[in-house]
């Protein structure tokens, strides 16, 4: 609980813990001689991206051209947009950025690649692209077995410079979610480094082999041929990453402070944060994480954050629990990235003082 009463609900970032997390991942990258290009989807704050860059990151990863624009406006000059841009207006915005900085785009289809090539040609520019490969998550990404053929086709298109390949799969082994993040990371690294080797044998100059999430990055980085890792959540940590063993609860640098507004019965506490405050995309009780509730109630490990409506959080507590109306309680959410996206600002806590930070790249849909 904070000594000072905060206006709640609010997102708090513990600066010391965040910096420790940033340095720990930078050490992983330098120990394994791979580049670190954090995904800034977790914090969405240019100043935190700059901290990552000052501590060893070579550039950043984003999902949206609008996020790249926010980061560019704050001086960041090496960005990978790890999401296929297939619409002319967005490609044109990317081309505008590419005039002033190192920008790399993603491609996972021939239709998408041709569109990039055509728009780049009209603007008389060349675009750096990486080919996204599906290694089991089944969202974007060319099928693994079709990646070589697509890479050959993409490398022959005008105005595209195919610089590398990348994948995102999180904690998957084969195609199934796993808690064995070591085996998952090794498998991810091997799949991608083998593929890059086959592409090079076919005459394609693949420089970047980019892999790795918070749970798998440290292991994938050990595989020969991997050149870059792109973890995101590590900067703060969350309950999902604690369950995966990526870090411990005490390392988590971001949490939500809420106020108890009602205690309708001995075993129920109501807080002023519901689904407007906490993301609901990582649900309780789903294997293999089997999280209990929607967040870790700090200082009350036995409490279960059972339910939410928009403005209310319902927490089941033991009948003799001393929490009372007006108390502030802090909660580590199941998924911090999508929780941060719900907040306009955060309070950065440093040496007992709070500074308000704008979440400048939140809510960037386009
Ligand atoms: C393309 C891509 N790269 C990297 C990451 C970072 O993963 P994590 O937050 O698990 O570290 C994500 C997360 O969604 C992603 O989509």
JSON list of C-alpha atoms in Angstrom, two decimals, residues 37-270:
[
{"chain": "A", "resi": 37, "resn": "UNK", "atom": "CA", "xyz": [15.02, -4.60, -29.99]},
{"chain": "A", "resi": 38, "resn": "UNK", "atom": "CA", "xyz": [12.31, -4.39, -27.30]},
{"chain": "A", "resi": 39, "resn": "UNK", "atom": "CA", "xyz": [8.66, -4.31, -28.27]},
{"chain": "A", "resi": 40, "resn": "UNK", "atom": "CA", "xyz": [7.37, -1.09, -26.72]},
{"chain": "A", "resi": 41, "resn": "UNK", "atom": "CA", "xyz": [3.75, -2.32, -26.73]},
{"chain": "A", "resi": 42, "resn": "UNK", "atom": "CA", "xyz": [4.15, -2.94, -23.00]},
{"chain": "A", "resi": 43, "resn": "UNK", "atom": "CA", "xyz": [4.86, 0.64, -21.85]},
{"chain": "A", "resi": 44, "resn": "UNK", "atom": "CA", "xyz": [3.98, 2.83, -24.89]},
{"chain": "A", "resi": 45, "resn": "UNK", "atom": "CA", "xyz": [6.08, 5.66, -23.38]},
{"chain": "A", "resi": 46, "resn": "UNK", "atom": "CA", "xyz": [8.87, 7.29, -25.45]},
{"chain": "A", "resi": 47, "resn": "UNK", "atom": "CA", "xyz": [10.92, 8.07, -22.33]},
{"chain": "A", "resi": 48, "resn": "UNK", "atom": "CA", "xyz": [10.97, 4.42, -21.32]},
{"chain": "A", "resi": 49, "resn": "UNK", "atom": "CA", "xyz": [11.93, 3.43, -24.87]},
{"chain": "A", "resi": 50, "resn": "UNK", "atom": "CA", "xyz": [14.82, 5.89, -24.58]},
{"chain": "A", "resi": 51, "resn": "UNK", "atom": "CA", "xyz": [15.88, 4.27, -21.31]},
{"chain": "A", "resi": 52, "resn": "UNK", "atom": "CA", "xyz": [15.92, 0.90, -23.08]},
{"chain": "A", "resi": 53, "resn": "UNK", "atom": "CA", "xyz": [18.05, 2.40, -25.86]},
{"chain": "A", "resi": 54, "resn": "UNK", "atom": "CA", "xyz": [20.41, 3.98, -23.34]},
{"chain": "A", "resi": 55, "resn": "UNK", "atom": "CA", "xyz": [20.80, 0.55, -21.77]},
{"chain": "A", "resi": 56, "resn": "UNK", "atom": "CA", "xyz": [21.84, -1.47, -24.77]},
{"chain": "A", "resi": 57, "resn": "UNK", "atom": "CA", "xyz": [18.80, -1.76, -27.08]},
{"chain": "A", "resi": 58, "resn": "UNK", "atom": "CA", "xyz": [19.67, -1.11, -30.75]},
{"chain": "A", "resi": 59, "resn": "UNK", "atom": "CA", "xyz": [16.19, 0.07, -31.70]},
{"chain": "A", "resi": 60, "resn": "UNK", "atom": "CA", "xyz": [12.57, -0.64, -30.86]},
{"chain": "A", "resi": 61, "resn": "UNK", "atom": "CA", "xyz": [9.67, -2.71, -32.16]},
{"chain": "A", "resi": 62, "resn": "UNK", "atom": "CA", "xyz": [6.11, -1.41, -32.54]},
{"chain": "A", "resi": 63, "resn": "UNK", "atom": "CA", "xyz": [2.89, -2.80, -34.03]},
{"chain": "A", "resi": 64, "resn": "UNK", "atom": "CA", "xyz": [1.40, 0.32, -35.63]},
{"chain": "A", "resi": 65, "resn": "UNK", "atom": "CA", "xyz": [2.60, 3.06, -37.90]},
{"chain": "A", "resi": 66, "resn": "UNK", "atom": "CA", "xyz": [0.95, 5.53, -35.49]},
{"chain": "A", "resi": 67, "resn": "UNK", "atom": "CA", "xyz": [3.11, 4.16, -32.66]},
{"chain": "A", "resi": 68, "resn": "UNK", "atom": "CA", "xyz": [6.19, 4.57, -34.84]},
{"chain": "A", "resi": 69, "resn": "UNK", "atom": "CA", "xyz": [5.15, 8.21, -35.46]},
{"chain": "A", "resi": 70, "resn": "UNK", "atom": "CA", "xyz": [4.88, 8.88, -31.71]},
{"chain": "A", "resi": 71, "resn": "UNK", "atom": "CA", "xyz": [8.29, 7.33, -31.06]},
{"chain": "A", "resi": 72, "resn": "UNK", "atom": "CA", "xyz": [9.87, 9.15, -34.03]},
{"chain": "A", "resi": 73, "resn": "UNK", "atom": "CA", "xyz": [8.52, 12.49, -32.75]},
{"chain": "A", "resi": 74, "resn": "UNK", "atom": "CA", "xyz": [10.41, 11.87, -29.51]},
{"chain": "A", "resi": 75, "resn": "UNK", "atom": "CA", "xyz": [13.71, 11.25, -31.26]},
{"chain": "A", "resi": 76, "resn": "UNK", "atom": "CA", "xyz": [13.77, 7.47, -31.80]},
{"chain": "A", "resi": 77, "resn": "UNK", "atom": "CA", "xyz": [15.40, 6.67, -35.12]},
{"chain": "A", "resi": 78, "resn": "UNK", "atom": "CA", "xyz": [15.49, 2.88, -35.47]},
{"chain": "A", "resi": 79, "resn": "UNK", "atom": "CA", "xyz": [12.08, 1.22, -35.52]},
{"chain": "A", "resi": 80, "resn": "UNK", "atom": "CA", "xyz": [10.74, -2.12, -36.73]},
{"chain": "A", "resi": 81, "resn": "UNK", "atom": "CA", "xyz": [6.97, -2.19, -37.36]},
{"chain": "A", "resi": 82, "resn": "UNK", "atom": "CA", "xyz": [6.32, -5.89, -36.71]},
{"chain": "A", "resi": 83, "resn": "UNK", "atom": "CA", "xyz": [2.91, -6.01, -38.35]},
{"chain": "A", "resi": 84, "resn": "UNK", "atom": "CA", "xyz": [2.01, -6.20, -42.04]},
{"chain": "A", "resi": 85, "resn": "UNK", "atom": "CA", "xyz": [1.08, -2.83, -43.56]},
{"chain": "A", "resi": 86, "resn": "UNK", "atom": "CA", "xyz": [-1.12, -3.56, -46.57]},
{"chain": "A", "resi": 87, "resn": "UNK", "atom": "CA", "xyz": [-3.06, -0.33, -47.08]},
{"chain": "A", "resi": 88, "resn": "UNK", "atom": "CA", "xyz": [-1.62, 2.47, -49.22]},
{"chain": "A", "resi": 89, "resn": "UNK", "atom": "CA", "xyz": [-2.29, 5.26, -46.70]},
{"chain": "A", "resi": 90, "resn": "UNK", "atom": "CA", "xyz": [-0.34, 3.48, -43.96]},
{"chain": "A", "resi": 91, "resn": "UNK", "atom": "CA", "xyz": [2.47, 2.50, -46.30]},
{"chain": "A", "resi": 92, "resn": "UNK", "atom": "CA", "xyz": [2.74, 6.14, -47.38]},
{"chain": "A", "resi": 93, "resn": "UNK", "atom": "CA", "xyz": [3.01, 7.22, -43.74]},
{"chain": "A", "resi": 94, "resn": "UNK", "atom": "CA", "xyz": [5.74, 4.62, -43.25]},
{"chain": "A", "resi": 95, "resn": "UNK", "atom": "CA", "xyz": [7.56, 5.88, -46.34]},
{"chain": "A", "resi": 96, "resn": "UNK", "atom": "CA", "xyz": [7.46, 9.41, -44.91]},
{"chain": "A", "resi": 97, "resn": "UNK", "atom": "CA", "xyz": [9.10, 8.17, -41.72]},
{"chain": "A", "resi": 98, "resn": "UNK", "atom": "CA", "xyz": [11.61, 6.11, -43.69]},
{"chain": "A", "resi": 99, "resn": "UNK", "atom": "CA", "xyz": [12.97, 9.28, -45.29]},
{"chain": "A", "resi": 100, "resn": "UNK", "atom": "CA", "xyz": [14.33, 10.36, -41.90]},
{"chain": "A", "resi": 101, "resn": "UNK", "atom": "CA", "xyz": [15.19, 7.19, -40.00]},
{"chain": "A", "resi": 102, "resn": "UNK", "atom": "CA", "xyz": [15.96, 3.46, -40.08]},
{"chain": "A", "resi": 103, "resn": "UNK", "atom": "CA", "xyz": [12.56, 1.90, -40.54]},
{"chain": "A", "resi": 104, "resn": "UNK", "atom": "CA", "xyz": [11.88, -1.77, -41.23]},
{"chain": "A", "resi": 105, "resn": "UNK", "atom": "CA", "xyz": [8.47, -3.11, -42.21]},
{"chain": "A", "resi": 106, "resn": "UNK", "atom": "CA", "xyz": [6.97, -6.58, -42.02]},
{"chain": "A", "resi": 107, "resn": "UNK", "atom": "CA", "xyz": [5.61, -8.70, -44.82]},
{"chain": "A", "resi": 108, "resn": "UNK", "atom": "CA", "xyz": [4.01, -12.13, -44.78]},
{"chain": "A", "resi": 109, "resn": "UNK", "atom": "CA", "xyz": [2.39, -12.52, -48.21]},
{"chain": "A", "resi": 110, "resn": "UNK", "atom": "CA", "xyz": [3.14, -11.91, -51.85]},
{"chain": "A", "resi": 111, "resn": "UNK", "atom": "CA", "xyz": [0.06, -9.68, -52.16]},
{"chain": "A", "resi": 112, "resn": "UNK", "atom": "CA", "xyz": [1.30, -7.55, -49.27]},
{"chain": "A", "resi": 113, "resn": "UNK", "atom": "CA", "xyz": [4.85, -7.46, -50.63]},
{"chain": "A", "resi": 114, "resn": "UNK", "atom": "CA", "xyz": [3.65, -6.37, -54.09]},
{"chain": "A", "resi": 115, "resn": "UNK", "atom": "CA", "xyz": [1.61, -3.60, -52.51]},
{"chain": "A", "resi": 116, "resn": "UNK", "atom": "CA", "xyz": [4.66, -2.36, -50.55]},
{"chain": "A", "resi": 117, "resn": "UNK", "atom": "CA", "xyz": [6.77, -2.56, -53.68]},
{"chain": "A", "resi": 118, "resn": "UNK", "atom": "CA", "xyz": [4.25, -0.63, -55.81]},
{"chain": "A", "resi": 119, "resn": "UNK", "atom": "CA", "xyz": [3.76, 2.17, -53.30]},
{"chain": "A", "resi": 120, "resn": "UNK", "atom": "CA", "xyz": [7.52, 2.45, -52.68]},
{"chain": "A", "resi": 121, "resn": "UNK", "atom": "CA", "xyz": [8.09, 2.63, -56.45]},
{"chain": "A", "resi": 122, "resn": "UNK", "atom": "CA", "xyz": [5.58, 5.50, -56.78]},
{"chain": "A", "resi": 123, "resn": "UNK", "atom": "CA", "xyz": [7.45, 7.38, -54.06]},
{"chain": "A", "resi": 124, "resn": "UNK", "atom": "CA", "xyz": [10.84, 6.57, -55.55]},
{"chain": "A", "resi": 125, "resn": "UNK", "atom": "CA", "xyz": [11.98, 5.02, -52.26]},
{"chain": "A", "resi": 126, "resn": "UNK", "atom": "CA", "xyz": [13.28, 1.62, -51.15]},
{"chain": "A", "resi": 127, "resn": "UNK", "atom": "CA", "xyz": [11.84, -0.12, -48.10]},
{"chain": "A", "resi": 128, "resn": "UNK", "atom": "CA", "xyz": [13.63, -2.50, -45.76]},
{"chain": "A", "resi": 129, "resn": "UNK", "atom": "CA", "xyz": [11.41, -5.48, -44.98]},
{"chain": "A", "resi": 130, "resn": "UNK", "atom": "CA", "xyz": [11.53, -8.59, -42.84]},
{"chain": "A", "resi": 131, "resn": "UNK", "atom": "CA", "xyz": [9.52, -11.68, -43.64]},
{"chain": "A", "resi": 132, "resn": "UNK", "atom": "CA", "xyz": [7.27, -12.85, -40.82]},
{"chain": "A", "resi": 133, "resn": "UNK", "atom": "CA", "xyz": [7.20, -16.61, -40.35]},
{"chain": "A", "resi": 134, "resn": "UNK", "atom": "CA", "xyz": [4.51, -18.54, -38.48]},
{"chain": "A", "resi": 135, "resn": "UNK", "atom": "CA", "xyz": [6.21, -20.94, -36.08]},
{"chain": "A", "resi": 136, "resn": "UNK", "atom": "CA", "xyz": [3.04, -22.21, -34.41]},
{"chain": "A", "resi": 137, "resn": "UNK", "atom": "CA", "xyz": [0.97, -19.28, -33.12]},
{"chain": "A", "resi": 138, "resn": "UNK", "atom": "CA", "xyz": [-1.15, -19.16, -36.27]},
{"chain": "A", "resi": 139, "resn": "UNK", "atom": "CA", "xyz": [-1.84, -15.46, -36.56]},
{"chain": "A", "resi": 140, "resn": "UNK", "atom": "CA", "xyz": [0.15, -13.46, -39.14]},
{"chain": "A", "resi": 141, "resn": "UNK", "atom": "CA", "xyz": [3.24, -15.03, -40.68]},
{"chain": "A", "resi": 142, "resn": "UNK", "atom": "CA", "xyz": [3.80, -17.13, -43.77]},
{"chain": "A", "resi": 143, "resn": "UNK", "atom": "CA", "xyz": [3.58, -20.87, -43.14]},
{"chain": "A", "resi": 144, "resn": "UNK", "atom": "CA", "xyz": [7.01, -22.17, -42.17]},
{"chain": "A", "resi": 145, "resn": "UNK", "atom": "CA", "xyz": [7.15, -24.59, -45.12]},
{"chain": "A", "resi": 146, "resn": "UNK", "atom": "CA", "xyz": [6.26, -21.84, -47.58]},
{"chain": "A", "resi": 147, "resn": "UNK", "atom": "CA", "xyz": [8.67, -19.23, -46.22]},
{"chain": "A", "resi": 148, "resn": "UNK", "atom": "CA", "xyz": [11.62, -20.02, -48.51]},
{"chain": "A", "resi": 149, "resn": "UNK", "atom": "CA", "xyz": [9.52, -19.74, -51.66]},
{"chain": "A", "resi": 150, "resn": "UNK", "atom": "CA", "xyz": [7.99, -16.44, -50.49]},
{"chain": "A", "resi": 151, "resn": "UNK", "atom": "CA", "xyz": [11.41, -15.06, -49.52]},
{"chain": "A", "resi": 152, "resn": "UNK", "atom": "CA", "xyz": [12.67, -15.77, -53.05]},
{"chain": "A", "resi": 153, "resn": "UNK", "atom": "CA", "xyz": [9.65, -13.98, -54.54]},
{"chain": "A", "resi": 154, "resn": "UNK", "atom": "CA", "xyz": [9.92, -10.99, -52.18]},
{"chain": "A", "resi": 155, "resn": "UNK", "atom": "CA", "xyz": [13.64, -10.63, -52.81]},
{"chain": "A", "resi": 156, "resn": "UNK", "atom": "CA", "xyz": [12.92, -10.22, -56.54]},
{"chain": "A", "resi": 157, "resn": "UNK", "atom": "CA", "xyz": [10.49, -7.32, -56.11]},
{"chain": "A", "resi": 158, "resn": "UNK", "atom": "CA", "xyz": [11.54, -3.78, -56.97]},
{"chain": "A", "resi": 159, "resn": "UNK", "atom": "CA", "xyz": [12.18, -1.30, -54.20]},
{"chain": "A", "resi": 160, "resn": "UNK", "atom": "CA", "xyz": [12.11, -3.90, -51.42]},
{"chain": "A", "resi": 161, "resn": "UNK", "atom": "CA", "xyz": [15.21, -4.84, -49.52]},
{"chain": "A", "resi": 162, "resn": "UNK", "atom": "CA", "xyz": [14.60, -8.14, -47.69]},
{"chain": "A", "resi": 163, "resn": "UNK", "atom": "CA", "xyz": [16.90, -7.82, -44.68]},
{"chain": "A", "resi": 164, "resn": "UNK", "atom": "CA", "xyz": [15.70, -10.62, -42.47]},
{"chain": "A", "resi": 165, "resn": "UNK", "atom": "CA", "xyz": [13.10, -12.94, -41.02]},
{"chain": "A", "resi": 166, "resn": "UNK", "atom": "CA", "xyz": [11.20, -12.78, -37.75]},
{"chain": "A", "resi": 167, "resn": "UNK", "atom": "CA", "xyz": [8.70, -14.74, -35.73]},
{"chain": "A", "resi": 168, "resn": "UNK", "atom": "CA", "xyz": [6.60, -14.31, -32.62]},
{"chain": "A", "resi": 169, "resn": "UNK", "atom": "CA", "xyz": [5.21, -17.33, -30.80]},
{"chain": "A", "resi": 170, "resn": "UNK", "atom": "CA", "xyz": [5.51, -16.61, -27.03]},
{"chain": "A", "resi": 171, "resn": "UNK", "atom": "CA", "xyz": [5.60, -19.70, -24.83]},
{"chain": "A", "resi": 172, "resn": "UNK", "atom": "CA", "xyz": [4.75, -22.40, -27.35]},
{"chain": "A", "resi": 173, "resn": "UNK", "atom": "CA", "xyz": [6.27, -25.81, -27.85]},
{"chain": "A", "resi": 174, "resn": "UNK", "atom": "CA", "xyz": [5.24, -27.22, -31.17]},
{"chain": "A", "resi": 175, "resn": "UNK", "atom": "CA", "xyz": [1.86, -25.58, -31.42]},
{"chain": "A", "resi": 176, "resn": "UNK", "atom": "CA", "xyz": [0.79, -25.89, -27.80]},
{"chain": "A", "resi": 177, "resn": "UNK", "atom": "CA", "xyz": [1.15, -23.47, -24.90]},
{"chain": "A", "resi": 178, "resn": "UNK", "atom": "CA", "xyz": [3.82, -24.63, -22.47]},
{"chain": "A", "resi": 179, "resn": "UNK", "atom": "CA", "xyz": [5.48, -23.74, -19.20]},
{"chain": "A", "resi": 180, "resn": "UNK", "atom": "CA", "xyz": [8.76, -25.17, -20.50]},
{"chain": "A", "resi": 181, "resn": "UNK", "atom": "CA", "xyz": [10.04, -21.85, -21.79]},
{"chain": "A", "resi": 182, "resn": "UNK", "atom": "CA", "xyz": [13.59, -23.14, -22.13]},
{"chain": "A", "resi": 183, "resn": "UNK", "atom": "CA", "xyz": [12.59, -25.88, -24.60]},
{"chain": "A", "resi": 184, "resn": "UNK", "atom": "CA", "xyz": [10.24, -23.42, -26.32]},
{"chain": "A", "resi": 185, "resn": "UNK", "atom": "CA", "xyz": [12.99, -20.82, -26.74]},
{"chain": "A", "resi": 186, "resn": "UNK", "atom": "CA", "xyz": [15.50, -23.33, -28.07]},
{"chain": "A", "resi": 187, "resn": "UNK", "atom": "CA", "xyz": [12.94, -24.67, -30.55]},
{"chain": "A", "resi": 188, "resn": "UNK", "atom": "CA", "xyz": [12.01, -21.15, -31.69]},
{"chain": "A", "resi": 189, "resn": "UNK", "atom": "CA", "xyz": [15.66, -20.18, -32.20]},
{"chain": "A", "resi": 190, "resn": "UNK", "atom": "CA", "xyz": [16.50, -23.38, -34.07]},
{"chain": "A", "resi": 191, "resn": "UNK", "atom": "CA", "xyz": [13.48, -23.19, -36.38]},
{"chain": "A", "resi": 192, "resn": "UNK", "atom": "CA", "xyz": [14.40, -19.67, -37.43]},
{"chain": "A", "resi": 193, "resn": "UNK", "atom": "CA", "xyz": [18.14, -20.11, -37.69]},
{"chain": "A", "resi": 194, "resn": "UNK", "atom": "CA", "xyz": [17.67, -23.27, -39.83]},
{"chain": "A", "resi": 195, "resn": "UNK", "atom": "CA", "xyz": [15.31, -21.39, -42.09]},
{"chain": "A", "resi": 196, "resn": "UNK", "atom": "CA", "xyz": [17.73, -18.47, -42.47]},
{"chain": "A", "resi": 197, "resn": "UNK", "atom": "CA", "xyz": [20.50, -20.94, -43.38]},
{"chain": "A", "resi": 198, "resn": "UNK", "atom": "CA", "xyz": [18.34, -22.49, -46.10]},
{"chain": "A", "resi": 199, "resn": "UNK", "atom": "CA", "xyz": [17.46, -19.04, -47.44]},
{"chain": "A", "resi": 200, "resn": "UNK", "atom": "CA", "xyz": [21.14, -18.10, -47.62]},
{"chain": "A", "resi": 201, "resn": "UNK", "atom": "CA", "xyz": [21.88, -21.34, -49.48]},
{"chain": "A", "resi": 202, "resn": "UNK", "atom": "CA", "xyz": [19.21, -20.26, -51.96]},
{"chain": "A", "resi": 203, "resn": "UNK", "atom": "CA", "xyz": [21.13, -17.00, -52.46]},
{"chain": "A", "resi": 204, "resn": "UNK", "atom": "CA", "xyz": [19.04, -14.68, -50.28]},
{"chain": "A", "resi": 205, "resn": "UNK", "atom": "CA", "xyz": [21.07, -12.41, -48.07]},
{"chain": "A", "resi": 206, "resn": "UNK", "atom": "CA", "xyz": [19.31, -12.80, -44.71]},
{"chain": "A", "resi": 207, "resn": "UNK", "atom": "CA", "xyz": [21.06, -10.58, -42.19]},
{"chain": "A", "resi": 208, "resn": "UNK", "atom": "CA", "xyz": [18.52, -10.46, -39.33]},
{"chain": "A", "resi": 209, "resn": "UNK", "atom": "CA", "xyz": [17.03, -13.46, -37.58]},
{"chain": "A", "resi": 210, "resn": "UNK", "atom": "CA", "xyz": [14.71, -11.86, -35.05]},
{"chain": "A", "resi": 211, "resn": "UNK", "atom": "CA", "xyz": [12.92, -13.97, -32.43]},
{"chain": "A", "resi": 212, "resn": "UNK", "atom": "CA", "xyz": [12.13, -14.09, -28.77]},
{"chain": "A", "resi": 213, "resn": "UNK", "atom": "CA", "xyz": [9.53, -12.93, -26.31]},
{"chain": "A", "resi": 214, "resn": "UNK", "atom": "CA", "xyz": [9.87, -12.28, -22.58]},
{"chain": "A", "resi": 215, "resn": "UNK", "atom": "CA", "xyz": [9.57, -15.97, -21.65]},
{"chain": "A", "resi": 216, "resn": "UNK", "atom": "CA", "xyz": [11.69, -17.34, -24.50]},
{"chain": "A", "resi": 217, "resn": "UNK", "atom": "CA", "xyz": [14.14, -14.55, -25.40]},
{"chain": "A", "resi": 218, "resn": "UNK", "atom": "CA", "xyz": [16.97, -15.63, -23.09]},
{"chain": "A", "resi": 219, "resn": "UNK", "atom": "CA", "xyz": [16.88, -19.21, -24.45]},
{"chain": "A", "resi": 220, "resn": "UNK", "atom": "CA", "xyz": [16.33, -18.37, -28.11]},
{"chain": "A", "resi": 221, "resn": "UNK", "atom": "CA", "xyz": [19.29, -15.97, -27.85]},
{"chain": "A", "resi": 222, "resn": "UNK", "atom": "CA", "xyz": [21.60, -18.92, -27.12]},
{"chain": "A", "resi": 223, "resn": "UNK", "atom": "CA", "xyz": [20.96, -20.50, -30.52]},
{"chain": "A", "resi": 224, "resn": "UNK", "atom": "CA", "xyz": [23.63, -19.93, -33.14]},
{"chain": "A", "resi": 225, "resn": "UNK", "atom": "CA", "xyz": [22.32, -17.86, -36.01]},
{"chain": "A", "resi": 226, "resn": "UNK", "atom": "CA", "xyz": [19.80, -15.85, -33.98]},
{"chain": "A", "resi": 227, "resn": "UNK", "atom": "CA", "xyz": [20.79, -12.20, -34.28]},
{"chain": "A", "resi": 228, "resn": "UNK", "atom": "CA", "xyz": [18.07, -10.31, -32.39]},
{"chain": "A", "resi": 229, "resn": "UNK", "atom": "CA", "xyz": [15.51, -10.68, -29.60]},
{"chain": "A", "resi": 230, "resn": "UNK", "atom": "CA", "xyz": [12.34, -8.60, -29.21]},
{"chain": "A", "resi": 231, "resn": "UNK", "atom": "CA", "xyz": [10.92, -9.08, -25.71]},
{"chain": "A", "resi": 232, "resn": "UNK", "atom": "CA", "xyz": [8.33, -6.57, -24.53]},
{"chain": "A", "resi": 233, "resn": "UNK", "atom": "CA", "xyz": [6.68, -7.46, -21.22]},
{"chain": "A", "resi": 234, "resn": "UNK", "atom": "CA", "xyz": [10.01, -7.91, -19.40]},
{"chain": "A", "resi": 235, "resn": "UNK", "atom": "CA", "xyz": [10.19, -4.14, -18.80]},
{"chain": "A", "resi": 236, "resn": "UNK", "atom": "CA", "xyz": [7.40, -4.38, -16.19]},
{"chain": "A", "resi": 237, "resn": "UNK", "atom": "CA", "xyz": [6.53, -8.04, -15.80]},
{"chain": "A", "resi": 238, "resn": "UNK", "atom": "CA", "xyz": [3.02, -9.19, -14.94]},
{"chain": "A", "resi": 239, "resn": "UNK", "atom": "CA", "xyz": [1.19, -12.11, -13.36]},
{"chain": "A", "resi": 240, "resn": "UNK", "atom": "CA", "xyz": [1.28, -14.13, -16.59]},
{"chain": "A", "resi": 241, "resn": "UNK", "atom": "CA", "xyz": [5.08, -13.78, -16.79]},
{"chain": "A", "resi": 242, "resn": "UNK", "atom": "CA", "xyz": [5.43, -14.72, -13.12]},
{"chain": "A", "resi": 243, "resn": "UNK", "atom": "CA", "xyz": [3.47, -17.92, -13.85]},
{"chain": "A", "resi": 244, "resn": "UNK", "atom": "CA", "xyz": [5.76, -18.59, -16.81]},
{"chain": "A", "resi": 245, "resn": "UNK", "atom": "CA", "xyz": [8.83, -18.14, -14.59]},
{"chain": "A", "resi": 246, "resn": "UNK", "atom": "CA", "xyz": [10.16, -15.14, -16.57]},
{"chain": "A", "resi": 247, "resn": "UNK", "atom": "CA", "xyz": [10.58, -13.13, -13.37]},
{"chain": "A", "resi": 248, "resn": "UNK", "atom": "CA", "xyz": [9.29, -13.16, -9.79]},
{"chain": "A", "resi": 249, "resn": "UNK", "atom": "CA", "xyz": [6.42, -11.21, -8.31]},
{"chain": "A", "resi": 250, "resn": "UNK", "atom": "CA", "xyz": [8.80, -8.88, -6.52]},
{"chain": "A", "resi": 251, "resn": "UNK", "atom": "CA", "xyz": [10.42, -7.93, -9.86]},
{"chain": "A", "resi": 252, "resn": "UNK", "atom": "CA", "xyz": [7.11, -6.68, -11.28]},
{"chain": "A", "resi": 253, "resn": "UNK", "atom": "CA", "xyz": [7.53, -2.95, -11.81]},
{"chain": "A", "resi": 254, "resn": "UNK", "atom": "CA", "xyz": [3.98, -1.89, -12.67]},
{"chain": "A", "resi": 255, "resn": "UNK", "atom": "CA", "xyz": [0.82, -2.24, -10.66]},
{"chain": "A", "resi": 256, "resn": "UNK", "atom": "CA", "xyz": [-2.61, -0.72, -10.27]},
{"chain": "A", "resi": 257, "resn": "UNK", "atom": "CA", "xyz": [-3.56, 1.08, -7.07]},
{"chain": "A", "resi": 258, "resn": "UNK", "atom": "CA", "xyz": [-7.25, 0.92, -6.25]},
{"chain": "A", "resi": 259, "resn": "UNK", "atom": "CA", "xyz": [-9.45, 2.06, -3.37]},
{"chain": "A", "resi": 260, "resn": "UNK", "atom": "CA", "xyz": [-11.89, -0.14, -1.49]},
{"chain": "A", "resi": 261, "resn": "UNK", "atom": "CA", "xyz": [-15.29, 1.48, -1.98]},
{"chain": "A", "resi": 262, "resn": "UNK", "atom": "CA", "xyz": [-17.54, -1.13, -0.40]},
{"chain": "A", "resi": 263, "resn": "UNK", "atom": "CA", "xyz": [-17.43, -4.24, 1.79]},
{"chain": "A", "resi": 264, "resn": "UNK", "atom": "CA", "xyz": [-20.89, -5.70, 1.24]},
{"chain": "A", "resi": 265, "resn": "UNK", "atom": "CA", "xyz": [-20.12, -8.89, 3.16]},
{"chain": "A", "resi": 266, "resn": "UNK", "atom": "CA", "xyz": [-17.32, -10.33, 5.27]},
{"chain": "A", "resi": 267, "resn": "UNK", "atom": "CA", "xyz": [-15.91, -12.26, 2.34]},
{"chain": "A", "resi": 268, "resn": "UNK", "atom": "CA", "xyz": [-16.24, -9.61, -0.38]},
{"chain": "A", "resi": 269, "resn": "UNK", "atom": "CA", "xyz": [-14.30, -6.42, -1.07]},
{"chain": "A", "resi": 270, "resn": "UNK", "atom": "CA", "xyz": [-15.27, -4.02, -3.87]}
]
